[in-house]
Short mmCIF file of C-alpha atoms in Angstrom, two decimals:
data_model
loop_
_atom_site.label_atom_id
_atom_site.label_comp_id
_atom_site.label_asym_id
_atom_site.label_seq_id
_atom_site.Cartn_x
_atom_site.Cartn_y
_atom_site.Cartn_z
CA UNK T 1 76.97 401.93 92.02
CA UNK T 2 74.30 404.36 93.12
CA UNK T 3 72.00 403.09 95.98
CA UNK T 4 68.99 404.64 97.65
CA UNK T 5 66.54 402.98 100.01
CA UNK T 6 63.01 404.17 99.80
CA UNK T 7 63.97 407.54 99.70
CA UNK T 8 66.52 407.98 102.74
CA UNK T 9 70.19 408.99 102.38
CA UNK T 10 71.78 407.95 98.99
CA UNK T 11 75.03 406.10 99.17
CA UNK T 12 77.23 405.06 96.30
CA UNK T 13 79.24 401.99 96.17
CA UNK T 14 82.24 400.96 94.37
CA UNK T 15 81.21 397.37 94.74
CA UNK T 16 78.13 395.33 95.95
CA UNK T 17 79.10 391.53 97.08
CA UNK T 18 75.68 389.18 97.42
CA UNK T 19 76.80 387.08 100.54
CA UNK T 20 78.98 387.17 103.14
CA UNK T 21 80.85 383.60 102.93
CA UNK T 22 84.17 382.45 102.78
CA UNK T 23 83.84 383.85 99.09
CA UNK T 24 81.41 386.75 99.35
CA UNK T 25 83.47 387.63 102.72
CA UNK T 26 87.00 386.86 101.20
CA UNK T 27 85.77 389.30 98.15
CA UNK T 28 85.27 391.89 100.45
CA UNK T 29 87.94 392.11 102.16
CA UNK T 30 90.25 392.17 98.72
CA UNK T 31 88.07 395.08 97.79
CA UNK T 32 88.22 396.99 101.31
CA UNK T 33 91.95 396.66 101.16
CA UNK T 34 92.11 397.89 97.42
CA UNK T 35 90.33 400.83 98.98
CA UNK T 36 86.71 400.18 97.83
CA UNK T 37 83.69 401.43 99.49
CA UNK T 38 82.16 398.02 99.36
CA UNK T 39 78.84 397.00 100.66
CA UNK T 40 78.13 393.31 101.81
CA UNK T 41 74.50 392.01 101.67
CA UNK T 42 73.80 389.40 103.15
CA UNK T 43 70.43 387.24 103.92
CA UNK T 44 71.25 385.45 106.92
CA UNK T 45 71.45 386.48 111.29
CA UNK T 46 74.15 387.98 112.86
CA UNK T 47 76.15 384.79 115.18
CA UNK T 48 76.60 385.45 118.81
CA UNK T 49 78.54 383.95 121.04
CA UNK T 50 75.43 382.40 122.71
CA UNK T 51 74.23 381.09 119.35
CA UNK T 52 76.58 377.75 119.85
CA UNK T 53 73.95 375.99 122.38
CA UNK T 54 75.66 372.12 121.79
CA UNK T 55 79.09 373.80 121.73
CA UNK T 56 80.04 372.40 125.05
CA UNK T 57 77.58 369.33 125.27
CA UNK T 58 79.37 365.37 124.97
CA UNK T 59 77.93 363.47 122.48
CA UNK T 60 75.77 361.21 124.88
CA UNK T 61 74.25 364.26 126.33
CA UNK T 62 72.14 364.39 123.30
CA UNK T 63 68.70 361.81 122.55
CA UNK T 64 70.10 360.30 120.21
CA UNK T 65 73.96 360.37 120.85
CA UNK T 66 74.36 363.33 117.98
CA UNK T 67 74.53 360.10 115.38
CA UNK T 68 71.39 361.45 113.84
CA UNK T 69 68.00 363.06 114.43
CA UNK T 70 64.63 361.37 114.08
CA UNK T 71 63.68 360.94 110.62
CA UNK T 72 60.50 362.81 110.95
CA UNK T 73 62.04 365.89 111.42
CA UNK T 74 65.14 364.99 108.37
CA UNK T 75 62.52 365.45 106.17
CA UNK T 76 62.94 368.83 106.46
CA UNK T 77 66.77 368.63 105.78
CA UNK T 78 65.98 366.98 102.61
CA UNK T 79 68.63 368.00 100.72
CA UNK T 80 71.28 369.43 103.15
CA UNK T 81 71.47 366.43 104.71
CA UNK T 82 72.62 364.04 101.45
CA UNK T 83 76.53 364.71 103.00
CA UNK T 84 75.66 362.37 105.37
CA UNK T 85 77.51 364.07 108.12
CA UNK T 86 75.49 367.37 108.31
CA UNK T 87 71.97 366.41 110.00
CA UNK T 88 73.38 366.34 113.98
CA UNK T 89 71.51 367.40 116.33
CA UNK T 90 74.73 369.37 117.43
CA UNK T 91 74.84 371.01 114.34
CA UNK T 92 70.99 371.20 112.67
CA UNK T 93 70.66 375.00 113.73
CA UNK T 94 72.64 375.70 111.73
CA UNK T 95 71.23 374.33 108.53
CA UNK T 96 68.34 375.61 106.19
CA UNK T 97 65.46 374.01 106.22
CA UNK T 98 65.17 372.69 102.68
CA UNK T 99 60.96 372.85 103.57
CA UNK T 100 61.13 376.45 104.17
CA UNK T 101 63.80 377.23 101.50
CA UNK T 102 63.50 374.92 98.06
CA UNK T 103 65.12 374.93 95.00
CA UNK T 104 64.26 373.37 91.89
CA UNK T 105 66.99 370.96 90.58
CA UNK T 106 66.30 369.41 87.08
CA UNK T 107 69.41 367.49 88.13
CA UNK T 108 70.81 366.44 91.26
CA UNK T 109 72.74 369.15 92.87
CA UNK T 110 73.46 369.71 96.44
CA UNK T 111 73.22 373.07 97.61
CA UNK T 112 74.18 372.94 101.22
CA UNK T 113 73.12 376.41 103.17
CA UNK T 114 73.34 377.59 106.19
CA UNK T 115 71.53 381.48 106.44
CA UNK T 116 73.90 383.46 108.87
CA UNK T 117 76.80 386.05 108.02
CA UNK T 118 80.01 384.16 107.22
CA UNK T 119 77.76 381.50 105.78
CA UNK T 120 79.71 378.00 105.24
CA UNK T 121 82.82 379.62 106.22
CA UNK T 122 81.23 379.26 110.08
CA UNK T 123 80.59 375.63 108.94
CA UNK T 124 84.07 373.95 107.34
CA UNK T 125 85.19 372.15 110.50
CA UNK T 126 88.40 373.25 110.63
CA UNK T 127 89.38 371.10 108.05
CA UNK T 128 91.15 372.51 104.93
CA UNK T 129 92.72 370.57 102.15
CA UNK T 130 94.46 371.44 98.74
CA UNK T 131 93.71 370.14 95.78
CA UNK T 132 96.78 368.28 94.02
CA UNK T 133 97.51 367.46 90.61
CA UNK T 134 95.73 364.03 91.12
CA UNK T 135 92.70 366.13 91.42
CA UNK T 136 93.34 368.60 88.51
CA UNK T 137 94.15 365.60 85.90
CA UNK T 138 91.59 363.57 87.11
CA UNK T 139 89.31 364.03 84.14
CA UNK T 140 92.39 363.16 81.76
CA UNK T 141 93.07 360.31 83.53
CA UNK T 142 89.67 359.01 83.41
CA UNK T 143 88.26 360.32 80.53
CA UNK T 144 85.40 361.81 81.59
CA UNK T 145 84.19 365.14 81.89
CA UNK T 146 86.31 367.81 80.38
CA UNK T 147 90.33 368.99 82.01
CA UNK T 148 90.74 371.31 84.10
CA UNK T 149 92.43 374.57 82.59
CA UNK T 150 94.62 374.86 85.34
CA UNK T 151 97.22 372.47 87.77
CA UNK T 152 98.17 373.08 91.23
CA UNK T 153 101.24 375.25 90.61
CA UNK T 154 98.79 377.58 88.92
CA UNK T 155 96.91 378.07 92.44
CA UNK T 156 99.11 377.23 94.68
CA UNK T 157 100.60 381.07 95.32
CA UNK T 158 96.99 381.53 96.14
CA UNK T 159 96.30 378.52 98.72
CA UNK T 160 99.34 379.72 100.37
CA UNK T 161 98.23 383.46 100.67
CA UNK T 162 94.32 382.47 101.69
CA UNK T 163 95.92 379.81 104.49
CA UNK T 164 98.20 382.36 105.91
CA UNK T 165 95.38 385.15 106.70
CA UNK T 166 93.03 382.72 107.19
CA UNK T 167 95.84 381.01 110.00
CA UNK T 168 95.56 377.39 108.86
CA UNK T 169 96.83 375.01 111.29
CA UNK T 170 98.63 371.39 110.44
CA UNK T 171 101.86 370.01 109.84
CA UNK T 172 103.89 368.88 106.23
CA UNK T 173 103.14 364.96 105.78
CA UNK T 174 104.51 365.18 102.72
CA UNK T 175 101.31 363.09 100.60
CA UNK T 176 101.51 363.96 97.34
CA UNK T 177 97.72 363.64 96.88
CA UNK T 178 97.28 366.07 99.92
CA UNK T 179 99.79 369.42 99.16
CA UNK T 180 101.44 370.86 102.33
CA UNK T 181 100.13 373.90 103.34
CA UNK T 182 101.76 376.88 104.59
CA UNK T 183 100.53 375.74 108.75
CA UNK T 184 100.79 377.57 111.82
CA UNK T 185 101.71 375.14 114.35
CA UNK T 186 99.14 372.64 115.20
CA UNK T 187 97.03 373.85 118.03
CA UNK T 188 98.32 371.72 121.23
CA UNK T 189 96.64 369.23 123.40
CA UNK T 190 95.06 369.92 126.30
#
């Protein structure tokens, strides 16, 4: 792909990825290592090390305990807030404002953003959980909606190759409706 901006030097690409999120960023990074001049575009701010201004603050340190914040100022969260856990005031900086970015939805659908490279992928709470065959067969079960084309097995080489790079800590519980990753050792207490 040929690209020239307003007339300066001319660069070709291989590959342009829209994003830099866990998927626009994991993209990337398969492309780099294929050996891909790849070019990453992304919308959102560089994140510092001083852009984490609650990181260190208790929970009663904020107004309102970091339960919530007023509802004046939700109604600019509109729509990233309908999770019901995002709208903190330990975490709203790092939300769009649904005021200053809309979208039109002719059905409900929840779009949550947050405008800064590595996108959600800053954002996933060091949680990470595998879908299991409950979860693939679910519309069988039910009847609703249409079946998955794939089960577990057919993924599962691939949540055990993103959760080693990625370093994915935890420990085998052995829940069939929760897989067992492949965990580094759970970070210890301190």
């Amino acid at each position: 792909m040929y690209f020239n901006s307003k007339g300066q030097e001319e660069n070709t690409y291989d590959a342009i990825v829209i994003g830099s999120g866990i998927s626009g960023g994991w993209a990337a990074k398969e492309l780099c290592e294929k050996g891909l001049k790849t070019l990453v575009l992304e919308r959102g701010r560089m994140v510092k090390h001083g852009d984490y201004p609650t990181a260190m603050k208790e929970p009663w340190e904020f107004k309102y305990r970091d339960a919530t914040i007023p509802a004046e100022e939700l109604k600019d969260y509109e729509k990233q807030n309908r999770t019901g856990y995002t709208m903190r005031e330990s975490t709203k900086h790092w939300w769009v404002k649904d005021t200053e970015h809309p979208y039109t939805e002719v059905k409900r659908f929840d779009w949550i953003r947050g405008y800064h490279v590595g996108g959600r992928s800053l954002l996933w709470g060091r949680h990470s959980y595998r879908w299991s065959d409950l979860d693939f067969e679910a519309n069988a079960r039910d009847g609703f909606g249409v079946d998955w084309p794939i089960r577990y097995n057919d993924i599962e080489p691939w949540y055990d190759y993103v959760e080693q790079f990625a370093g994915i800590q935890g420990q085998a519980e052995g829940l069939p409706h929760l897989p067992d990753g492949k965990f580094q050792p759970p970070m210890a207490l301190n």
